[in-house]
Coordinates of C-alpha atoms in Angstrom, one line a residue:
Chain A
M28 CA 6.8 -27.9 -63.8
S29 CA 6.5 -30.4 -66.6
S30 CA 5.5 -33.7 -65.2
D31 CA 4.4 -37.2 -66.3
M32 CA 3.3 -38.0 -62.8
R33 CA -0.4 -39.2 -62.9
V34 CA -2.4 -37.8 -60.0
V35 CA -5.9 -39.2 -59.0
I36 CA -8.1 -37.5 -56.4
V37 CA -10.9 -39.7 -55.1
G38 CA -13.7 -37.5 -53.8
A39 CA -15.1 -34.5 -55.6
S40 CA -16.0 -32.2 -52.8
L41 CA -14.3 -29.3 -50.9
A42 CA -11.1 -31.1 -50.1
G43 CA -10.7 -32.7 -53.5
L44 CA -11.4 -29.5 -55.4
R45 CA -9.0 -27.4 -53.3
A46 CA -6.3 -30.0 -53.6
A47 CA -6.7 -30.0 -57.4
D48 CA -6.7 -26.2 -57.4
E49 CA -3.6 -26.1 -55.2
L50 CA -1.7 -28.6 -57.4
R51 CA -2.3 -26.4 -60.4
R52 CA -1.5 -23.2 -58.5
L53 CA 1.8 -24.8 -57.5
G54 CA 2.6 -25.5 -61.1
F55 CA 1.8 -29.1 -61.4
D56 CA 0.9 -29.7 -65.1
G57 CA 0.7 -33.5 -65.3
P58 CA -2.5 -35.5 -65.8
L59 CA -5.1 -35.1 -63.1
T60 CA -8.2 -37.1 -62.6
I61 CA -11.0 -36.4 -60.1
V62 CA -13.5 -39.1 -59.2
G63 CA -16.8 -38.3 -57.5
D64 CA -19.8 -40.5 -56.7
E65 CA -22.3 -37.7 -57.1
P66 CA -23.2 -36.4 -60.6
Y67 CA -22.4 -32.8 -59.6
E68 CA -19.4 -30.5 -59.7
P69 CA -17.9 -29.9 -56.2
Y70 CA -20.3 -27.9 -54.0
D71 CA -20.2 -26.3 -50.6
R72 CA -22.1 -28.0 -47.8
P73 CA -22.4 -25.4 -45.0
P74 CA -25.2 -23.5 -46.8
L75 CA -27.3 -26.6 -47.2
S76 CA -28.5 -26.5 -43.6
K77 CA -28.6 -22.6 -43.5
A78 CA -28.9 -20.3 -46.5
V79 CA -30.5 -22.8 -48.8
L80 CA -33.2 -23.7 -46.2
L81 CA -33.8 -20.0 -45.5
G82 CA -34.4 -19.3 -49.2
I83 CA -31.3 -17.0 -49.5
M84 CA -29.8 -19.2 -52.2
P85 CA -31.1 -22.0 -54.4
P86 CA -29.2 -25.3 -53.7
E87 CA -27.7 -25.4 -57.2
H88 CA -25.8 -22.1 -56.4
A89 CA -23.6 -24.0 -53.9
T90 CA -21.1 -25.0 -56.6
L91 CA -17.7 -24.1 -55.4
P92 CA -15.4 -21.8 -57.4
A93 CA -12.0 -22.9 -58.6
R94 CA -9.1 -20.3 -58.5
T95 CA -7.3 -21.9 -61.4
D96 CA -8.0 -23.7 -64.7
L97 CA -8.0 -27.2 -63.3
D98 CA -7.6 -29.0 -66.7
A99 CA -8.8 -32.1 -64.9
K100 CA -10.5 -35.3 -66.2
W101 CA -13.7 -35.6 -64.2
R102 CA -15.2 -39.0 -63.5
L103 CA -18.4 -37.9 -61.8
G104 CA -21.5 -40.0 -60.9
V105 CA -19.4 -43.1 -60.3
P106 CA -18.0 -44.2 -56.9
A107 CA -14.6 -45.6 -56.3
T108 CA -15.0 -49.2 -55.1
A109 CA -11.4 -50.3 -54.4
L110 CA -7.9 -49.1 -54.1
D111 CA -5.3 -51.5 -55.6
L112 CA -1.9 -50.6 -54.2
E113 CA -0.2 -53.6 -55.9
D114 CA -1.0 -52.2 -59.3
N115 CA -1.6 -48.5 -58.2
R116 CA -5.1 -48.2 -59.6
V117 CA -8.4 -46.8 -58.4
V118 CA -11.2 -49.3 -59.3
L119 CA -14.5 -47.6 -60.2
G120 CA -18.1 -48.8 -59.7
D121 CA -18.6 -49.0 -63.5
G122 CA -15.8 -51.6 -63.8
D123 CA -13.3 -49.1 -65.2
S124 CA -10.1 -48.3 -63.3
V125 CA -7.8 -45.3 -63.2
P126 CA -4.0 -45.8 -62.8
F127 CA -2.0 -43.3 -60.7
D128 CA 1.4 -42.5 -59.5
K129 CA 0.1 -40.6 -56.5
V130 CA -3.5 -40.7 -55.2
L131 CA -5.3 -38.4 -52.7
L132 CA -8.3 -39.9 -50.8
T133 CA -11.0 -37.3 -49.9
T134 CA -14.1 -39.4 -49.8
G135 CA -15.5 -37.6 -46.7
V136 CA -18.5 -38.7 -44.7
R137 CA -22.2 -39.4 -45.3
A138 CA -25.2 -38.8 -43.1
R139 CA -25.9 -41.6 -40.7
P140 CA -29.3 -42.9 -41.9
W141 CA -32.2 -43.8 -39.6
P142 CA -31.3 -47.3 -38.6
K143 CA -34.6 -49.1 -39.6
P144 CA -34.9 -49.1 -43.4
E145 CA -38.7 -49.6 -43.4
E146 CA -39.0 -46.4 -41.3
S147 CA -36.3 -44.4 -43.1
D148 CA -38.0 -45.1 -46.4
L149 CA -41.2 -43.3 -45.2
D150 CA -42.1 -40.2 -47.2
G151 CA -41.2 -37.3 -44.9
V152 CA -38.0 -38.7 -43.3
F153 CA -34.9 -36.8 -44.4
T154 CA -31.2 -36.5 -43.7
V155 CA -29.2 -33.4 -44.7
R156 CA -25.8 -33.9 -46.2
T157 CA -26.0 -33.6 -50.0
L158 CA -27.4 -31.1 -52.5
D159 CA -30.3 -33.5 -53.3
D160 CA -31.1 -33.8 -49.5
S161 CA -31.2 -30.1 -49.1
R162 CA -33.4 -29.5 -52.2
R163 CA -35.9 -32.2 -51.1
L164 CA -36.1 -30.8 -47.5
D165 CA -36.5 -27.2 -48.8
E166 CA -39.4 -28.3 -51.0
R167 CA -41.1 -30.1 -48.1
L168 CA -40.6 -27.2 -45.7
S169 CA -41.9 -24.8 -48.3
A170 CA -45.1 -26.8 -48.5
G171 CA -45.8 -25.9 -44.9
P172 CA -45.8 -29.1 -42.9
G173 CA -47.8 -29.2 -39.7
H174 CA -45.1 -30.3 -37.3
V175 CA -41.4 -31.0 -37.8
L176 CA -39.3 -33.4 -35.7
V177 CA -35.5 -33.0 -35.6
I178 CA -33.8 -36.1 -34.3
G179 CA -30.4 -35.1 -32.8
A180 CA -29.3 -31.7 -31.6
G181 CA -25.7 -31.5 -32.9
F182 CA -24.8 -28.6 -35.2
T183 CA -26.8 -29.8 -38.2
G184 CA -29.9 -30.6 -36.2
S185 CA -29.7 -27.3 -34.3
E186 CA -29.3 -25.3 -37.5
I187 CA -32.3 -27.0 -39.1
A188 CA -34.4 -26.4 -36.0
S189 CA -33.4 -22.7 -36.2
V190 CA -34.4 -22.5 -39.8
C191 CA -37.8 -24.2 -39.0
R192 CA -38.5 -21.6 -36.4
E193 CA -37.5 -18.8 -38.7
R194 CA -39.9 -20.1 -41.3
G195 CA -42.6 -20.1 -38.6
L196 CA -42.8 -23.9 -38.4
S197 CA -43.5 -25.7 -35.2
V198 CA -40.6 -28.0 -34.3
T199 CA -39.7 -30.6 -31.7
V200 CA -36.0 -31.5 -31.2
T201 CA -35.0 -34.7 -29.5
E202 CA -31.5 -35.1 -28.1
R203 CA -30.2 -38.2 -26.4
G204 CA -27.7 -36.2 -24.3
P205 CA -28.5 -33.5 -21.6
A206 CA -28.4 -30.5 -24.0
P207 CA -27.9 -29.5 -27.7
L208 CA -24.3 -29.4 -28.9
V209 CA -23.1 -31.1 -25.7
G210 CA -20.8 -33.6 -27.5
A211 CA -18.8 -30.8 -29.1
L212 CA -19.0 -28.0 -26.6
G213 CA -19.5 -29.7 -23.2
G214 CA -22.3 -29.3 -20.7
V215 CA -21.7 -25.7 -19.5
V216 CA -21.9 -24.0 -22.9
A217 CA -24.5 -26.6 -24.1
A218 CA -26.8 -25.3 -21.4
V219 CA -26.7 -21.9 -23.1
A220 CA -27.6 -23.5 -26.4
A221 CA -30.6 -25.2 -24.7
D222 CA -31.9 -21.9 -23.4
M223 CA -31.4 -20.3 -26.8
Q224 CA -33.5 -23.0 -28.5
R225 CA -36.3 -22.8 -25.9
D226 CA -36.3 -19.0 -26.1
H227 CA -37.0 -19.3 -29.9
G228 CA -40.0 -21.6 -29.4
V229 CA -38.3 -25.0 -30.0
D230 CA -39.9 -27.8 -28.2
L231 CA -36.6 -29.2 -27.0
R232 CA -36.6 -32.6 -25.3
C233 CA -33.3 -33.8 -23.9
G234 CA -32.5 -37.2 -22.5
I235 CA -35.0 -38.5 -25.1
T236 CA -34.6 -40.8 -28.1
V237 CA -37.0 -41.7 -30.9
A238 CA -38.1 -45.3 -30.5
R239 CA -40.1 -45.6 -33.7
L240 CA -41.3 -43.7 -36.7
E241 CA -44.8 -44.7 -37.8
G242 CA -46.3 -44.4 -41.3
D243 CA -49.9 -43.8 -42.3
G244 CA -50.3 -47.0 -44.3
Q245 CA -49.7 -45.2 -47.6
G246 CA -45.9 -44.8 -46.9
R247 CA -46.1 -41.3 -45.4
L248 CA -44.7 -40.4 -42.1
R249 CA -47.4 -39.7 -39.6
R250 CA -46.2 -40.1 -36.0
A251 CA -43.0 -40.5 -33.9
H252 CA -42.9 -42.6 -30.7
L253 CA -40.4 -41.3 -28.1
S254 CA -38.5 -43.3 -25.5
D255 CA -40.5 -41.7 -22.7
G256 CA -43.7 -43.4 -24.0
T257 CA -45.1 -40.2 -25.6
A258 CA -46.0 -39.8 -29.2
L259 CA -45.9 -36.8 -31.6
D260 CA -47.9 -36.3 -34.8
V261 CA -45.3 -35.2 -37.3
D262 CA -45.2 -34.7 -41.1
V263 CA -41.4 -34.3 -41.4
A264 CA -38.6 -35.9 -39.5
V265 CA -35.0 -34.8 -40.0
V266 CA -32.5 -37.4 -38.9
A267 CA -29.4 -35.5 -37.7
Q268 CA -27.5 -38.2 -35.8
G269 CA -24.0 -37.6 -37.1
S270 CA -22.1 -39.2 -40.0
I271 CA -20.3 -42.3 -41.2
R272 CA -16.9 -42.0 -42.8
N273 CA -16.7 -43.3 -46.4
T274 CA -13.8 -45.7 -45.9
E275 CA -15.5 -49.0 -46.6
W276 CA -14.1 -48.9 -50.2
L277 CA -10.6 -49.0 -48.8
A278 CA -11.1 -52.4 -47.0
G279 CA -8.4 -54.8 -48.3
S280 CA -6.3 -52.0 -49.7
G281 CA -3.7 -52.5 -46.9
L282 CA -4.2 -49.0 -45.6
A283 CA -4.9 -48.2 -41.9
A284 CA -8.5 -47.3 -42.9
G285 CA -11.5 -48.1 -40.8
P286 CA -14.7 -46.5 -39.2
R287 CA -12.6 -43.8 -37.5
G288 CA -10.9 -42.7 -40.7
V289 CA -7.6 -43.2 -42.5
A290 CA -4.6 -42.7 -40.3
C291 CA -1.9 -40.5 -41.7
D292 CA 1.1 -38.4 -40.7
A293 CA 1.0 -34.7 -40.1
G294 CA 1.9 -34.3 -43.8
C295 CA -1.3 -36.1 -44.9
R296 CA 0.6 -39.2 -46.0
A297 CA -1.5 -42.3 -45.3
F298 CA -0.3 -45.0 -43.0
D299 CA -0.5 -48.6 -44.1
L300 CA -2.0 -51.3 -41.8
N301 CA 1.4 -51.8 -40.2
G302 CA 1.7 -48.2 -39.3
L303 CA 4.3 -47.5 -42.0
V304 CA 3.9 -44.3 -43.9
T305 CA 3.2 -44.6 -47.6
D306 CA 4.9 -42.6 -50.2
N307 CA 2.2 -42.3 -52.8
V308 CA -1.1 -42.3 -50.9
F309 CA -2.4 -39.0 -49.3
V310 CA -5.5 -38.3 -47.4
A311 CA -7.4 -35.1 -46.6
G312 CA -10.7 -33.9 -45.1
D313 CA -13.3 -35.6 -43.0
I314 CA -11.7 -39.1 -43.3
A315 CA -8.1 -38.1 -42.4
R316 CA -7.0 -39.0 -38.9
Q317 CA -4.0 -37.0 -38.2
P318 CA -1.7 -36.4 -35.2
H319 CA -1.7 -32.8 -33.8
P320 CA 1.3 -31.9 -31.7
L321 CA -0.8 -29.5 -29.6
Y322 CA -3.2 -32.3 -28.7
D323 CA -0.6 -34.9 -27.6
Y324 CA -0.2 -36.2 -31.1
Q325 CA -3.5 -38.0 -30.9
L326 CA -4.8 -39.1 -34.2
I327 CA -7.9 -36.9 -34.7
A328 CA -10.4 -36.8 -37.5
L329 CA -12.3 -33.4 -37.8
E330 CA -15.4 -32.8 -39.9
H331 CA -14.5 -29.1 -40.3
W332 CA -14.7 -27.0 -43.4
G333 CA -11.3 -25.3 -42.6
N334 CA -9.7 -28.7 -41.9
A335 CA -10.6 -29.9 -45.3
I336 CA -9.0 -26.9 -46.9
G337 CA -5.9 -26.9 -44.8
Q338 CA -5.2 -30.6 -45.3
A339 CA -6.0 -30.4 -49.0
E340 CA -3.4 -27.7 -49.4
V341 CA -0.7 -29.6 -47.4
A342 CA -1.5 -32.8 -49.2
A343 CA -1.2 -31.1 -52.6
H344 CA 2.1 -29.5 -51.6
N345 CA 3.6 -32.8 -50.3
M346 CA 2.5 -34.7 -53.4
I347 CA 5.0 -32.7 -55.4
H348 CA 7.7 -32.0 -52.8
E349 CA 10.1 -34.4 -51.2
G350 CA 12.1 -34.7 -48.0
L351 CA 12.7 -31.5 -46.1
H352 CA 10.6 -29.6 -48.5
R353 CA 7.4 -31.3 -47.2
R354 CA 5.1 -29.3 -45.0
P355 CA 3.1 -30.4 -41.9
H356 CA -0.5 -29.5 -41.3
L357 CA -0.4 -27.6 -38.0
D358 CA -3.5 -25.4 -38.3
I359 CA -5.5 -24.8 -35.1
P360 CA -8.9 -26.5 -35.7
A361 CA -11.7 -24.0 -36.1
F362 CA -15.4 -24.1 -37.1
W363 CA -18.5 -22.0 -37.1
S364 CA -22.3 -22.5 -36.9
S365 CA -25.1 -20.0 -37.4
Q366 CA -28.3 -20.7 -35.5
F367 CA -31.0 -18.7 -33.8
E368 CA -29.3 -15.5 -35.1
V369 CA -26.2 -16.3 -33.1
N370 CA -22.8 -16.8 -34.7
I371 CA -21.0 -19.6 -32.9
K372 CA -17.3 -19.9 -33.6
S373 CA -14.7 -22.2 -32.1
V374 CA -10.9 -22.4 -32.2
G375 CA -8.9 -25.3 -30.7
I376 CA -10.6 -28.5 -29.7
P377 CA -13.2 -27.9 -26.9
T378 CA -13.6 -31.7 -26.2
Y379 CA -9.9 -31.6 -25.3
S380 CA -10.6 -30.1 -21.9
D381 CA -11.4 -30.6 -18.3
Q382 CA -12.4 -27.1 -17.3
V383 CA -14.1 -24.1 -18.8
V384 CA -14.5 -20.4 -17.8
V385 CA -16.5 -17.6 -19.4
S386 CA -13.6 -15.2 -19.9
Q387 CA -15.4 -12.4 -21.7
G388 CA -18.9 -11.0 -22.3
S389 CA -22.1 -12.3 -20.8
V390 CA -23.9 -15.6 -21.1
E391 CA -27.2 -13.9 -20.4
E392 CA -26.7 -11.6 -23.4
R393 CA -25.6 -14.6 -25.6
R394 CA -22.5 -12.6 -26.3
F395 CA -19.4 -14.2 -24.7
V396 CA -16.3 -16.2 -25.1
A397 CA -15.8 -19.5 -23.1
A398 CA -12.2 -20.6 -22.7
Y399 CA -11.4 -24.3 -22.3
G400 CA -8.4 -25.8 -20.5
F401 CA -6.9 -29.2 -20.0
R402 CA -4.5 -29.9 -17.2
G403 CA -3.6 -26.2 -16.8
R404 CA -3.2 -25.4 -20.5
L405 CA -5.6 -23.4 -22.7
T406 CA -6.8 -25.7 -25.4
A407 CA -9.9 -24.1 -27.0
A408 CA -12.2 -21.1 -27.0
V409 CA -15.8 -20.9 -28.2
A410 CA -17.5 -17.5 -29.0
F411 CA -21.2 -16.8 -29.2
N412 CA -21.6 -13.5 -31.2
H413 CA -18.0 -12.6 -30.1
G414 CA -16.1 -13.9 -33.1
R415 CA -13.6 -11.1 -33.4
W416 CA -11.8 -12.3 -30.3
L417 CA -10.9 -15.7 -31.5
D418 CA -7.7 -14.7 -33.3
F419 CA -6.5 -13.6 -29.9
Y420 CA -7.3 -17.0 -28.3
R421 CA -5.8 -18.8 -31.3
G422 CA -2.5 -17.1 -30.5
L423 CA -2.8 -18.2 -26.8
I424 CA -3.6 -21.8 -27.8
E425 CA -0.6 -21.9 -30.2
S426 CA 1.7 -20.6 -27.5
A427 CA 0.5 -23.1 -24.8
A428 CA -0.8 -20.4 -22.6
A429 CA -1.8 -21.3 -19.0
F430 CA -5.4 -22.1 -18.0
P431 CA -7.2 -20.5 -16.3
P432 CA -6.2 -17.5 -18.4
D433 CA -4.5 -14.8 -16.3
F434 CA -5.0 -11.9 -18.8
A435 CA -7.0 -8.9 -18.0
V436 CA -9.9 -8.6 -20.5
M437 CA -12.6 -6.2 -21.4
D438 CA -16.3 -6.5 -21.1
R439 CA -16.5 -9.2 -18.4
T440 CA -19.9 -9.2 -16.7
D441 CA -20.2 -12.8 -15.4
P442 CA -18.3 -13.8 -12.3
W443 CA -15.0 -15.5 -13.0
E444 CA -15.9 -19.1 -12.2
V445 CA -13.8 -22.0 -13.4
R446 CA -16.0 -25.0 -13.8
S447 CA -15.8 -28.6 -15.0
S448 CA -16.3 -28.5 -18.8
E449 CA -18.5 -31.5 -18.5
L450 CA -16.8 -33.5 -21.2
P451 CA -15.3 -37.0 -21.1
D452 CA -11.6 -37.1 -20.2
P453 CA -9.8 -36.9 -23.5
A454 CA -6.8 -38.8 -22.1
I455 CA -8.9 -41.9 -21.8
L456 CA -9.2 -44.1 -24.9
S457 CA -12.7 -44.4 -26.1
H458 CA -12.2 -47.6 -28.0
G459 CA -10.6 -51.0 -27.8
P460 CA -8.0 -52.6 -30.0
T461 CA -8.9 -53.1 -33.6
V462 CA -6.0 -55.1 -34.9
S463 CA -3.8 -58.0 -33.9
V464 CA -0.1 -58.6 -34.6
T465 CA 1.1 -62.1 -35.6
G466 CA 4.4 -63.7 -36.6
H467 CA 7.8 -63.9 -34.9
L468 CA 10.6 -63.3 -37.4
P469 CA 10.8 -59.7 -38.6
T470 CA 9.9 -60.7 -42.1
E471 CA 6.8 -62.5 -40.8
R472 CA 5.4 -59.8 -38.6
H473 CA 2.2 -58.5 -39.9
V474 CA -1.0 -56.9 -38.7
E475 CA -4.6 -57.8 -39.4
F476 CA -7.9 -56.3 -38.4
V477 CA -10.0 -58.0 -35.7
S478 CA -13.6 -57.1 -34.9
A479 CA -13.2 -57.8 -31.2
P480 CA -10.2 -58.3 -28.9
K481 CA -9.0 -61.9 -29.0
Chain B
M29 CA -22.8 -15.6 -69.5
M30 CA -21.8 -17.7 -66.6
D31 CA -23.0 -17.0 -63.2
V32 CA -20.5 -16.0 -60.6
K33 CA -19.3 -18.6 -58.1
L34 CA -18.0 -17.6 -54.7
V35 CA -17.4 -19.0 -51.3
V36 CA -16.6 -17.3 -48.0
D37 CA -14.3 -18.7 -45.4
L38 CA -16.4 -18.1 -42.4
N39 CA -13.6 -19.1 -40.1
R40 CA -11.9 -16.0 -41.3
C41 CA -14.9 -13.7 -41.6
Q42 CA -15.1 -11.3 -38.7
G43 CA -18.3 -9.5 -39.7
Y44 CA -16.8 -6.3 -41.0
A45 CA -19.7 -6.2 -43.5
Q46 CA -17.8 -4.5 -46.3
C47 CA -19.3 -7.1 -48.6
V48 CA -22.8 -6.4 -47.4
F49 CA -22.4 -2.7 -48.3
L50 CA -20.8 -3.4 -51.7
A51 CA -23.0 -6.3 -52.8
P52 CA -26.2 -6.1 -50.7
H53 CA -28.1 -8.5 -53.0
V54 CA -25.4 -11.2 -52.4
F55 CA -24.3 -10.9 -48.8
T56 CA -26.4 -10.3 -45.7
L57 CA -25.8 -10.3 -42.0
H58 CA -28.1 -12.5 -40.0
G59 CA -28.3 -11.3 -36.5
E60 CA -25.3 -9.3 -35.2
E61 CA -22.5 -11.2 -36.9
S62 CA -23.5 -14.2 -38.9
L63 CA -22.9 -13.7 -42.6
L64 CA -25.1 -15.5 -45.1
Y65 CA -24.8 -15.2 -48.8
D66 CA -25.9 -16.4 -52.2
A67 CA -22.9 -18.4 -53.5
G68 CA -24.0 -18.3 -57.1
P69 CA -25.4 -14.8 -57.9
D70 CA -26.2 -14.0 -61.5
D71 CA -23.6 -12.4 -63.8
G72 CA -25.0 -8.9 -63.2
E73 CA -23.4 -9.0 -59.7
R74 CA -20.0 -9.8 -61.1
E75 CA -18.5 -6.3 -60.6
R76 CA -20.0 -5.9 -57.1
V77 CA -18.8 -9.3 -56.0
S78 CA -15.3 -8.5 -57.3
Q79 CA -15.3 -5.3 -55.3
A80 CA -16.5 -7.1 -52.2
A81 CA -13.8 -9.7 -52.5
A82 CA -11.2 -7.1 -52.9
A83 CA -12.5 -5.0 -50.0
C84 CA -12.8 -7.8 -47.4
P85 CA -10.3 -6.8 -44.7
V86 CA -9.6 -10.5 -43.9
Q87 CA -9.6 -11.7 -47.5
A88 CA -12.2 -14.4 -46.7
I89 CA -14.0 -14.3 -50.1
T90 CA -12.9 -16.6 -52.9
T91 CA -14.5 -16.3 -56.4
D92 CA -13.9 -17.7 -59.8
I93 CA -13.5 -14.2 -61.2
R94 CA -10.0 -14.2 -62.6
P95 CA -7.8 -11.0 -62.9
Q96 CA -7.8 -9.6 -66.4
S97 CA -10.6 -11.9 -67.4
H98 CA -11.6 -11.6 -71.1
E99 CA -14.6 -13.9 -71.2
Q100 CA -16.9 -13.5 -74.1

């Protein structure tokens, strides 16, 4: 496929690399530029909170393999600062700009920092998102701190707490919600995660936030003050309070890009602010908000490894195919986590549920599958050390199987009890309007962002 | 010599542990079914990693080892 089409990929991580790889694999031989704000080749992030901190691999080994000779021009260590769709250029932080015919946006997310800069700057306060983050935390944990505080018990926070216990470190975890992982898995399964942490010696404190981090006067973290009025002496605090989507650089581009991501169609083509699909702007990975037919076509952004790969491959395909030859991204979402020697795997979207049932195995043995349903349809399944069953559940989710499941299964030991999944109703909007529409004549109608409803 | 680069799709991985048997210095099971691995083992592991990738029943291992590679 001989081509003069210039392709630029903004974001040099998993999605960006896989899209470049797929373009070449599909025969695209035109000029390809990859822009990344970090000075490193694309690397894998899941090991940064697991294998790296356990000493199984050094952080620099996380560099991702490419399956093809990418023959790309790399612009690493410089961020993209603007997308100019009048002139079809990506503007870079060093003042340079890169022209394109088609562009793929894969700028991902960054760790949400501790909100008070004077406290987050204390020596001993960490986030874990990048290679440098992981390297610094590994060094500090290796030095044998007296007590570690993990702020937030989502997947990253829970994995780090697990690593700390395995390294013999004493660790406190604070979680604003009622249990670890509750935002992703709901209250019923999250209660199991809470037991798991406590069984492994984690000082887990739920319904608690950290009010203030205190230094020792020489800029080193010394103490954390909690919302219940207690204080903890800590040497290390890991802030694991979720992430922020890297979409600020797209402000003013005319794309439907904001804090919740960049809206796009099922083929990864970005929407402009008016909701019109663009022809030359594609988006993949953590920042892509895409409709999924199985989940009522809601625009959903997923920070999942497999989602980044799947969207990257679809975006690459659609960059070089037209019309009926385009493909939709219809993968069932899936993710995994490894913590406290349990393999947690999920298919579907557990938050898209109103009920849950333990359909196989035993919660007491930490070896089970929980099936999730919404309004009588199976929408997700989560396995603790029972991962081989998930392909079976994926098939049921894809074929809109009824919930509660009516199949006969092996190895059930818990009583069949359908319970509330203890998650917010996914049918209720969690946010207000973000734009207003002005103008009366068709040629005058346009959309602009508003910070609050008018 | 370049080190090997590899990545495992742990959504696909079902813990068959063929890779653990074939390249035990690279892959390890943590608990009953969590696979952990060194994603950048040194070049001496190249043949074993290649065999592990080929033997994976769910083809979850991607490496930068090309077929008919003639690297100097």
